[in-house]
Amino acid sequence: MTDPSSQSRRSTLSIDVVGAGILGLWQALTLARAGHRVRLIEASQEPFAAAQSRFAGAMLAPWCEAEAAEPIVRDAGIAVMDLWREAFPGITTAGTLVLAQSRDMTELRRFARLAPCHIVIDASRIDDLEPDLAGRFPTGLHFAQEAHMRTPAALAALLALIRAAGAEVRFGEPWDKPGDADYTIDCRGLAARAELATLRGVRGERLLVRTRDVTLHRPVRLLHPRYPLYIVPWGDGLHLIGATVLESEDPSPMTVRSALELLGMAYALSPAFGEAEIIEVSAGVRPAFPDNVPRVVRRGRIIHVNGAHRHGFLLAPALARIVADLVAHGHSDWDHAAGLIAA
Ligand SMILES: Cc1cc2nc3c(=O)[nH]c(=O)nc-3n(C[C@H](O)[C@H](O)[C@H](O)COP(=O)(O)OP(=O)(O)OC[C@H]3O[C@@H](n4cnc5c(N)ncnc54)[C@H](O)[C@@H]3O)c2cc1C
């Protein structure tokens, strides 16, 4: 084992990536494709069984997220959307539709002010985009460049790509300290809390329903001052309804209150959701730093990548690109790197 700065001059390094959630998957894929000898080490026996990533809505929505996130989230997210499209052909780019009920028009105006790159559309255009919502909303915002994916398919596709890129993948192997690899990339999510003092958990709950009575073609967000909602269509009648954002690290099952709020808002979007079958009800905890911006934290041979909050899918390729630069050159010249590397 030698000084990492001299290791970085070598083109092929041995790298352990710990944690097979969305951040670890993108790290392993990017580093293996860069020619490094990569081992992806995951504690759970079953792929994704313990990853918070399995709960995600998996929207690539940098413009909508600008409503509440720091500008770096939007800018870095926009910059890496094509990396997702190249890696996973299952991505659908049909945009996002943002709606509000008549009494919540101030919410729609506020959202429009904060979230750029949309067009304001009228009822007839809403009917064209989402015929099953015809006649229900007088106006809305269309963010045409945003994309979404079916979360389990995306995770499985990345894992297959990692194996195809020559990385070794080990499930059922809880990691506890760095081995003899040149670098260890720690992507353990909340399990890395002891090493990352400001990391916290933000609870999120969501439901998966199946219905043939209403079909959406793109993620639809219904704004509300207290209970904003999104619905992501997964195809085959499946719709993901999410998600609560609660300052709590409680991983226990969804509360009745949250189920009422989410299902009530889905019913408000379209009463046809009233006949949907509930397939899955789940709650997860998002790892987040105080400003909700994910970070790369360098500590010698260990590089922590964490704090993805609501943006794990959006920003995983950006964080992987930065780490690939760091191990190869000791620094990253990428335009958005400074905002995502901890000072
Ligand atoms: C309801 C909900 C909806 C969301 N919607 C979205 C969305 O639409 N878009 C978006 O981008 N994000 C979304 N998120 C957030 C996203 O899911 C998280 O940002 C992301 O999952 C964090 O990924 P991660 O890889 O850091 O952690 P995880 O997915 O939790 O992965 C960490 C992995 O490390 C493993 N591990 C832990 N300890 C060890 C150890 N000692 N040895 C080996 N392995 C270990 C764990 O088993 C786990 O598999 C949502 C989250 C929730 C809860």
Coordinates of C-alpha atoms and ligand atoms in Angstrom, one line a residue:
M1 CA 0.0 0.0 0.0
T2 CA 1.5 3.4 -1.0
D3 CA 0.4 7.0 -0.9
P4 CA -2.8 7.5 -2.8
S5 CA -1.4 10.5 -4.7
S6 CA 1.3 8.3 -6.3
Q7 CA -1.3 5.5 -6.8
S8 CA -3.3 8.0 -8.8
R9 CA -0.6 8.2 -11.4
R10 CA -1.3 4.5 -12.3
S11 CA -4.0 3.9 -14.9
T12 CA -5.3 0.7 -13.4
L13 CA -6.2 0.7 -9.7
S14 CA -7.9 -1.8 -7.5
I15 CA -11.1 -0.2 -6.1
D16 CA -13.6 -1.6 -3.6
V17 CA -17.1 0.0 -3.9
V18 CA -19.1 -0.7 -0.8
G19 CA -22.9 -0.7 -1.0
A20 CA -25.0 -1.7 -4.0
G21 CA -27.6 1.1 -3.9
I22 CA -27.9 3.6 -6.7
L23 CA -24.8 5.5 -5.7
G24 CA -22.6 2.4 -5.4
L25 CA -23.9 0.9 -8.7
W26 CA -23.0 4.0 -10.7
Q27 CA -19.6 4.2 -9.0
A28 CA -18.8 0.5 -9.8
L29 CA -20.0 0.9 -13.4
T30 CA -18.1 4.1 -14.1
L31 CA -14.9 2.9 -12.4
A32 CA -15.0 -0.5 -14.1
R33 CA -15.6 1.1 -17.5
A34 CA -12.6 3.4 -16.8
G35 CA -10.5 0.2 -16.7
H36 CA -10.0 -0.2 -13.0
R37 CA -10.3 -3.6 -11.1
V38 CA -13.5 -3.1 -9.2
R39 CA -15.1 -5.1 -6.5
L40 CA -18.7 -4.2 -5.6
I41 CA -19.4 -5.4 -2.0
E42 CA -22.9 -5.5 -0.6
A43 CA -24.1 -6.7 2.8
S44 CA -27.5 -8.0 1.7
Q45 CA -27.8 -11.5 0.2
E46 CA -30.5 -10.4 -2.2
P47 CA -29.7 -7.6 -4.6
F48 CA -31.3 -4.3 -3.4
A49 CA -33.1 -6.0 -0.5
A50 CA -31.6 -3.5 2.0
A51 CA -31.1 -0.5 -0.4
Q52 CA -33.2 2.6 0.1
S53 CA -32.8 3.0 -3.6
R54 CA -35.5 0.4 -4.2
F55 CA -38.1 2.9 -2.9
A56 CA -37.3 5.7 -5.3
G57 CA -39.6 7.2 -7.8
A58 CA -36.5 7.3 -10.1
M59 CA -37.5 10.5 -11.9
L60 CA -34.8 12.5 -13.7
A61 CA -36.5 15.8 -12.9
P62 CA -33.8 18.5 -12.4
W63 CA -36.0 21.4 -13.4
C64 CA -38.9 20.4 -11.2
E65 CA -36.6 19.7 -8.3
A66 CA -35.2 23.2 -8.6
E67 CA -38.3 24.3 -6.8
A68 CA -36.8 23.1 -3.5
A69 CA -33.2 22.0 -4.2
E70 CA -30.0 24.0 -4.4
P71 CA -28.9 25.1 -7.9
I72 CA -26.1 22.6 -8.0
V73 CA -28.6 19.7 -8.0
R74 CA -30.3 21.1 -11.1
D75 CA -27.1 22.0 -12.9
A76 CA -25.2 18.7 -12.3
G77 CA -28.4 16.7 -12.9
I78 CA -29.0 18.3 -16.3
A79 CA -25.4 17.7 -17.2
V80 CA -25.5 13.9 -16.6
M81 CA -29.0 13.0 -17.9
D82 CA -27.5 11.7 -21.2
L83 CA -25.2 9.3 -19.2
W84 CA -28.4 7.7 -17.9
R85 CA -29.9 7.5 -21.4
E86 CA -26.7 5.9 -22.8
A87 CA -26.6 3.3 -19.9
F88 CA -30.3 2.4 -19.7
P89 CA -32.5 2.4 -22.8
G90 CA -35.5 1.8 -20.5
I91 CA -35.7 5.5 -19.7
T92 CA -38.8 7.3 -21.0
T93 CA -38.4 11.0 -21.9
A94 CA -42.0 12.3 -21.9
G95 CA -41.5 15.2 -19.5
T96 CA -43.3 15.9 -16.3
L97 CA -46.8 17.4 -16.0
V98 CA -47.3 19.7 -13.0
L99 CA -50.9 20.4 -12.0
A100 CA -52.9 22.0 -9.2
Q101 CA -56.5 22.2 -8.3
S102 CA -58.3 25.6 -8.9
R103 CA -58.0 26.6 -5.2
D104 CA -54.2 25.9 -5.2
M105 CA -53.3 28.1 -8.2
T106 CA -50.9 30.1 -6.0
E107 CA -48.9 26.9 -5.6
L108 CA -48.7 26.5 -9.3
R109 CA -47.6 30.1 -9.8
R110 CA -45.0 29.7 -7.1
F111 CA -43.7 26.5 -8.6
A112 CA -43.5 28.1 -12.1
R113 CA -41.4 30.9 -10.6
L114 CA -38.9 28.6 -9.0
A115 CA -38.7 25.8 -11.6
P116 CA -37.4 26.9 -15.0
C117 CA -37.8 25.4 -18.5
H118 CA -41.5 24.7 -18.6
I119 CA -44.3 25.7 -20.8
V120 CA -47.6 26.8 -19.4
I121 CA -50.3 24.7 -21.0
D122 CA -54.1 24.9 -21.2
A123 CA -56.8 22.3 -20.7
S124 CA -56.8 21.1 -24.2
R125 CA -53.1 20.5 -24.2
I126 CA -53.4 18.6 -20.9
D127 CA -56.1 16.5 -22.5
D128 CA -53.7 15.7 -25.4
L129 CA -50.8 14.7 -23.1
E130 CA -52.9 12.8 -20.5
P131 CA -56.3 11.9 -22.0
D132 CA -57.4 10.2 -18.8
L133 CA -57.2 13.5 -17.0
A134 CA -59.3 15.3 -19.7
G135 CA -61.4 18.1 -18.4
R136 CA -60.1 18.0 -14.9
F137 CA -57.5 20.8 -14.8
P138 CA -57.7 24.2 -16.5
T139 CA -53.9 24.8 -16.7
G140 CA -50.6 23.2 -15.9
L141 CA -46.9 23.2 -16.5
H142 CA -45.1 20.9 -18.8
F143 CA -41.4 20.2 -18.3
A144 CA -40.8 18.4 -21.6
Q145 CA -37.2 17.4 -21.2
E146 CA -37.6 15.4 -17.9
A147 CA -37.5 11.6 -17.8
H148 CA -38.4 8.6 -15.7
M149 CA -37.8 4.9 -15.4
R150 CA -39.1 1.8 -13.7
T151 CA -36.9 1.6 -10.6
P152 CA -36.4 -2.2 -10.3
A153 CA -35.6 -2.5 -14.0
A154 CA -33.1 0.3 -13.8
L155 CA -31.3 -1.2 -10.8
A156 CA -31.2 -4.6 -12.4
A157 CA -29.9 -3.2 -15.7
L158 CA -27.1 -1.4 -13.9
L159 CA -26.0 -4.5 -12.1
A160 CA -25.9 -6.4 -15.3
L161 CA -23.8 -3.7 -16.9
I162 CA -21.4 -3.7 -14.0
R163 CA -20.9 -7.5 -14.4
A164 CA -20.5 -7.0 -18.2
A165 CA -17.8 -4.4 -17.5
G166 CA -15.8 -7.0 -15.7
A167 CA -16.3 -6.0 -12.0
E168 CA -16.5 -8.6 -9.3
V169 CA -19.8 -8.4 -7.4
R170 CA -20.2 -9.9 -3.9
F171 CA -23.5 -10.0 -2.2
G172 CA -24.0 -11.1 1.4
E173 CA -20.7 -9.6 2.5
P174 CA -20.9 -7.0 5.2
W175 CA -17.8 -4.7 4.9
D176 CA -16.2 -3.3 8.1
K177 CA -12.9 -1.8 7.2
P178 CA -10.7 -1.1 4.2
G179 CA -8.8 -4.0 2.8
D180 CA -5.8 -3.9 0.5
A181 CA -7.5 -2.0 -2.4
D182 CA -5.9 1.2 -3.6
Y183 CA -9.2 3.0 -2.9
T184 CA -12.4 2.2 -1.1
I185 CA -15.5 4.1 -2.2
D186 CA -18.0 4.0 0.7
C187 CA -21.6 4.1 -0.6
R188 CA -23.3 2.6 2.4
G189 CA -25.9 5.2 2.7
L190 CA -27.1 5.7 6.3
A191 CA -24.9 2.9 7.5
A192 CA -21.9 5.3 7.1
R193 CA -23.3 7.7 9.7
A194 CA -20.5 7.0 12.2
E195 CA -18.0 8.4 9.7
L196 CA -20.1 11.3 8.4
A197 CA -21.2 13.2 11.5
T198 CA -23.8 15.5 9.8
L199 CA -25.6 12.7 7.8
R200 CA -29.3 12.3 8.8
G201 CA -32.3 10.3 7.6
V202 CA -35.4 11.7 5.9
R203 CA -38.3 9.4 5.9
G204 CA -40.2 8.8 2.7
E205 CA -43.4 6.6 2.1
R206 CA -44.9 5.5 -1.1
L207 CA -47.4 3.1 -2.6
L208 CA -47.5 1.0 -5.8
V209 CA -51.0 0.5 -7.3
R210 CA -52.3 -1.2 -10.4
T211 CA -55.2 0.0 -12.4
R212 CA -56.5 -0.3 -15.9
D213 CA -59.0 2.6 -15.4
V214 CA -56.4 5.3 -15.7
T215 CA -53.2 5.4 -17.6
L216 CA -50.6 8.1 -17.2
H217 CA -47.8 8.6 -19.8
R218 CA -45.4 10.7 -17.7
P219 CA -44.9 11.6 -14.1
V220 CA -47.6 13.9 -12.9
R221 CA -47.2 16.1 -9.9
L222 CA -50.2 17.5 -8.1
L223 CA -49.3 20.5 -6.0
H224 CA -50.8 21.2 -2.6
P225 CA -49.7 23.4 0.3
R226 CA -49.4 20.4 2.6
Y227 CA -49.6 17.2 0.6
P228 CA -47.8 17.5 -2.7
L229 CA -47.9 14.3 -4.7
Y230 CA -46.3 12.6 -7.6
I231 CA -47.4 9.6 -9.6
V232 CA -44.9 7.8 -11.8
P233 CA -46.3 5.4 -14.5
W234 CA -44.3 2.2 -14.6
G235 CA -46.3 0.6 -17.5
D236 CA -48.6 -2.5 -17.3
G237 CA -51.1 -0.5 -15.2
L238 CA -48.6 0.1 -12.4
H239 CA -48.3 3.6 -10.9
L240 CA -46.0 4.6 -8.1
I241 CA -47.6 7.1 -5.8
G242 CA -45.2 9.2 -3.6
A243 CA -43.8 10.4 -1.5
T244 CA -43.9 11.9 1.9
V245 CA -40.8 13.9 3.1
L246 CA -40.6 13.7 6.9
E247 CA -37.8 14.7 9.2
S248 CA -37.7 11.3 10.9
E249 CA -35.4 8.3 10.7
D250 CA -38.2 5.9 11.6
P251 CA -38.1 3.1 9.0
S252 CA -41.3 1.4 10.3
P253 CA -44.3 0.8 7.9
M254 CA -46.4 3.6 6.4
T255 CA -48.8 5.3 8.8
V256 CA -52.5 5.5 8.2
R257 CA -52.2 9.3 8.0
S258 CA -49.7 9.2 5.2
A259 CA -51.7 6.5 3.3
L260 CA -54.8 8.7 3.6
E261 CA -52.9 11.8 2.3
L262 CA -51.2 10.1 -0.6
L263 CA -54.3 8.1 -1.7
G264 CA -56.5 11.1 -1.1
M265 CA -54.4 13.2 -3.4
A266 CA -54.3 10.4 -6.1
Y267 CA -58.1 10.3 -5.9
A268 CA -58.2 14.1 -6.3
L269 CA -56.0 13.8 -9.4
S270 CA -58.4 11.2 -10.9
P271 CA -61.2 9.4 -9.1
A272 CA -60.4 6.4 -11.3
F273 CA -57.5 5.7 -8.8
G274 CA -60.3 4.8 -6.4
E275 CA -60.6 1.4 -8.0
A276 CA -56.9 0.7 -8.2
E277 CA -55.4 -2.4 -6.4
I278 CA -52.8 -1.6 -3.8
I279 CA -49.8 -3.8 -4.7
E280 CA -47.1 -2.5 -2.3
V281 CA -46.9 0.0 0.6
S282 CA -43.5 0.9 1.8
A283 CA -41.4 3.4 3.8
G284 CA -37.7 4.2 3.4
V285 CA -35.2 6.6 4.9
R286 CA -33.2 8.9 2.6
P287 CA -29.6 9.7 3.6
A288 CA -29.1 13.5 3.6
F289 CA -26.7 16.2 4.6
P290 CA -28.0 19.4 6.2
D291 CA -28.3 21.2 2.9
N292 CA -29.8 18.1 1.1
V293 CA -26.9 18.2 -1.4
P294 CA -25.0 14.9 -1.9
R295 CA -21.3 15.1 -1.4
V296 CA -18.0 13.3 -2.2
V297 CA -15.9 13.3 1.0
R298 CA -12.2 12.4 0.5
R299 CA -10.3 10.9 3.4
G300 CA -7.0 9.5 2.0
R301 CA -7.8 6.1 0.5
I302 CA -11.4 6.2 1.5
I303 CA -13.9 8.3 -0.5
H304 CA -17.4 8.6 0.9
V305 CA -20.2 9.3 -1.5
N306 CA -23.4 10.0 0.3
G307 CA -26.3 12.3 1.2
A308 CA -28.3 11.7 -2.0
H309 CA -31.6 12.8 -0.3
R310 CA -34.3 12.9 -3.1
H311 CA -31.6 13.0 -5.8
G312 CA -29.9 9.6 -5.8
F313 CA -31.0 8.6 -9.3
L314 CA -30.5 12.1 -10.7
L315 CA -27.0 12.7 -9.4
A316 CA -25.4 9.2 -9.1
P317 CA -23.7 9.5 -12.6
A318 CA -22.4 13.0 -11.6
L319 CA -20.9 11.7 -8.3
A320 CA -19.4 8.7 -10.1
R321 CA -17.8 11.0 -12.7
I322 CA -16.2 13.1 -10.0
V323 CA -14.8 10.1 -8.1
A324 CA -13.4 8.6 -11.4
D325 CA -11.5 11.9 -11.8
L326 CA -10.3 12.0 -8.2
V327 CA -8.8 8.5 -8.4
A328 CA -7.2 9.0 -11.8
H329 CA -5.9 12.6 -11.4
G330 CA -6.3 13.6 -7.7
H331 CA -8.7 16.3 -8.7
S332 CA -11.7 16.9 -10.9
D333 CA -11.9 19.8 -13.5
W334 CA -15.5 19.1 -14.3
D335 CA -17.6 22.2 -14.1
H336 CA -19.9 21.0 -11.4
A337 CA -17.4 19.1 -9.3
A338 CA -16.6 21.9 -6.8
G339 CA -20.3 22.0 -5.6
L340 CA -20.3 18.3 -4.9
I341 CA -17.0 17.7 -3.2
A342 CA -16.9 18.4 0.5
A343 CA -14.5 21.3 1.4
Ligands
LIG1 C1 -40.0 7.0 -0.9 C2 -38.8 7.5 -1.6 C3 -38.8 8.1 -2.8 C4 -37.7 8.5 -3.5 N1 -37.7 9.0 -4.8 C5 -36.6 9.4 -5.4 C6 -36.6 9.8 -6.8 O1 -37.7 9.9 -7.4 N2 -35.5 10.1 -7.4 C7 -34.3 10.0 -6.7 O2 -33.2 10.3 -7.3 N3 -34.2 9.6 -5.4 C8 -35.3 9.3 -4.8 N4 -35.3 8.9 -3.5 C9 -34.0 8.9 -2.8 C10 -33.1 7.8 -3.1 O3 -33.8 6.6 -3.0 C11 -31.9 7.9 -2.2 O4 -31.3 9.1 -2.5 C12 -30.9 6.8 -2.6 O5 -31.6 5.5 -2.5 C13 -29.7 6.7 -1.8 O6 -28.9 5.8 -2.4 P1 -27.6 5.2 -1.7 O7 -27.0 4.3 -2.8 O8 -26.8 6.3 -1.1 O9 -28.2 4.3 -0.5 P2 -28.9 2.9 -0.5 O10 -29.7 2.7 -1.7 O11 -29.5 2.7 0.9 O12 -27.7 1.8 -0.6 C14 -26.7 1.6 0.4 C15 -26.3 0.1 0.3 O13 -25.2 -0.1 1.2 C16 -25.4 -1.3 1.8 N5 -24.6 -1.4 3.0 C17 -24.8 -0.8 4.2 N6 -23.9 -1.2 5.1 C18 -23.0 -2.1 4.4 C19 -21.8 -2.8 4.8 N7 -21.3 -2.7 6.0 N8 -21.2 -3.6 3.9 C20 -21.8 -3.7 2.6 N9 -22.9 -3.0 2.2 C21 -23.5 -2.2 3.1 C22 -26.9 -1.4 2.0 O14 -27.3 -2.8 2.2 C23 -27.5 -0.8 0.8 O15 -27.7 -1.8 -0.2 C24 -36.4 8.4 -2.8 C25 -36.4 7.8 -1.5 C26 -37.5 7.4 -0.9 C27 -37.4 6.7 0.4

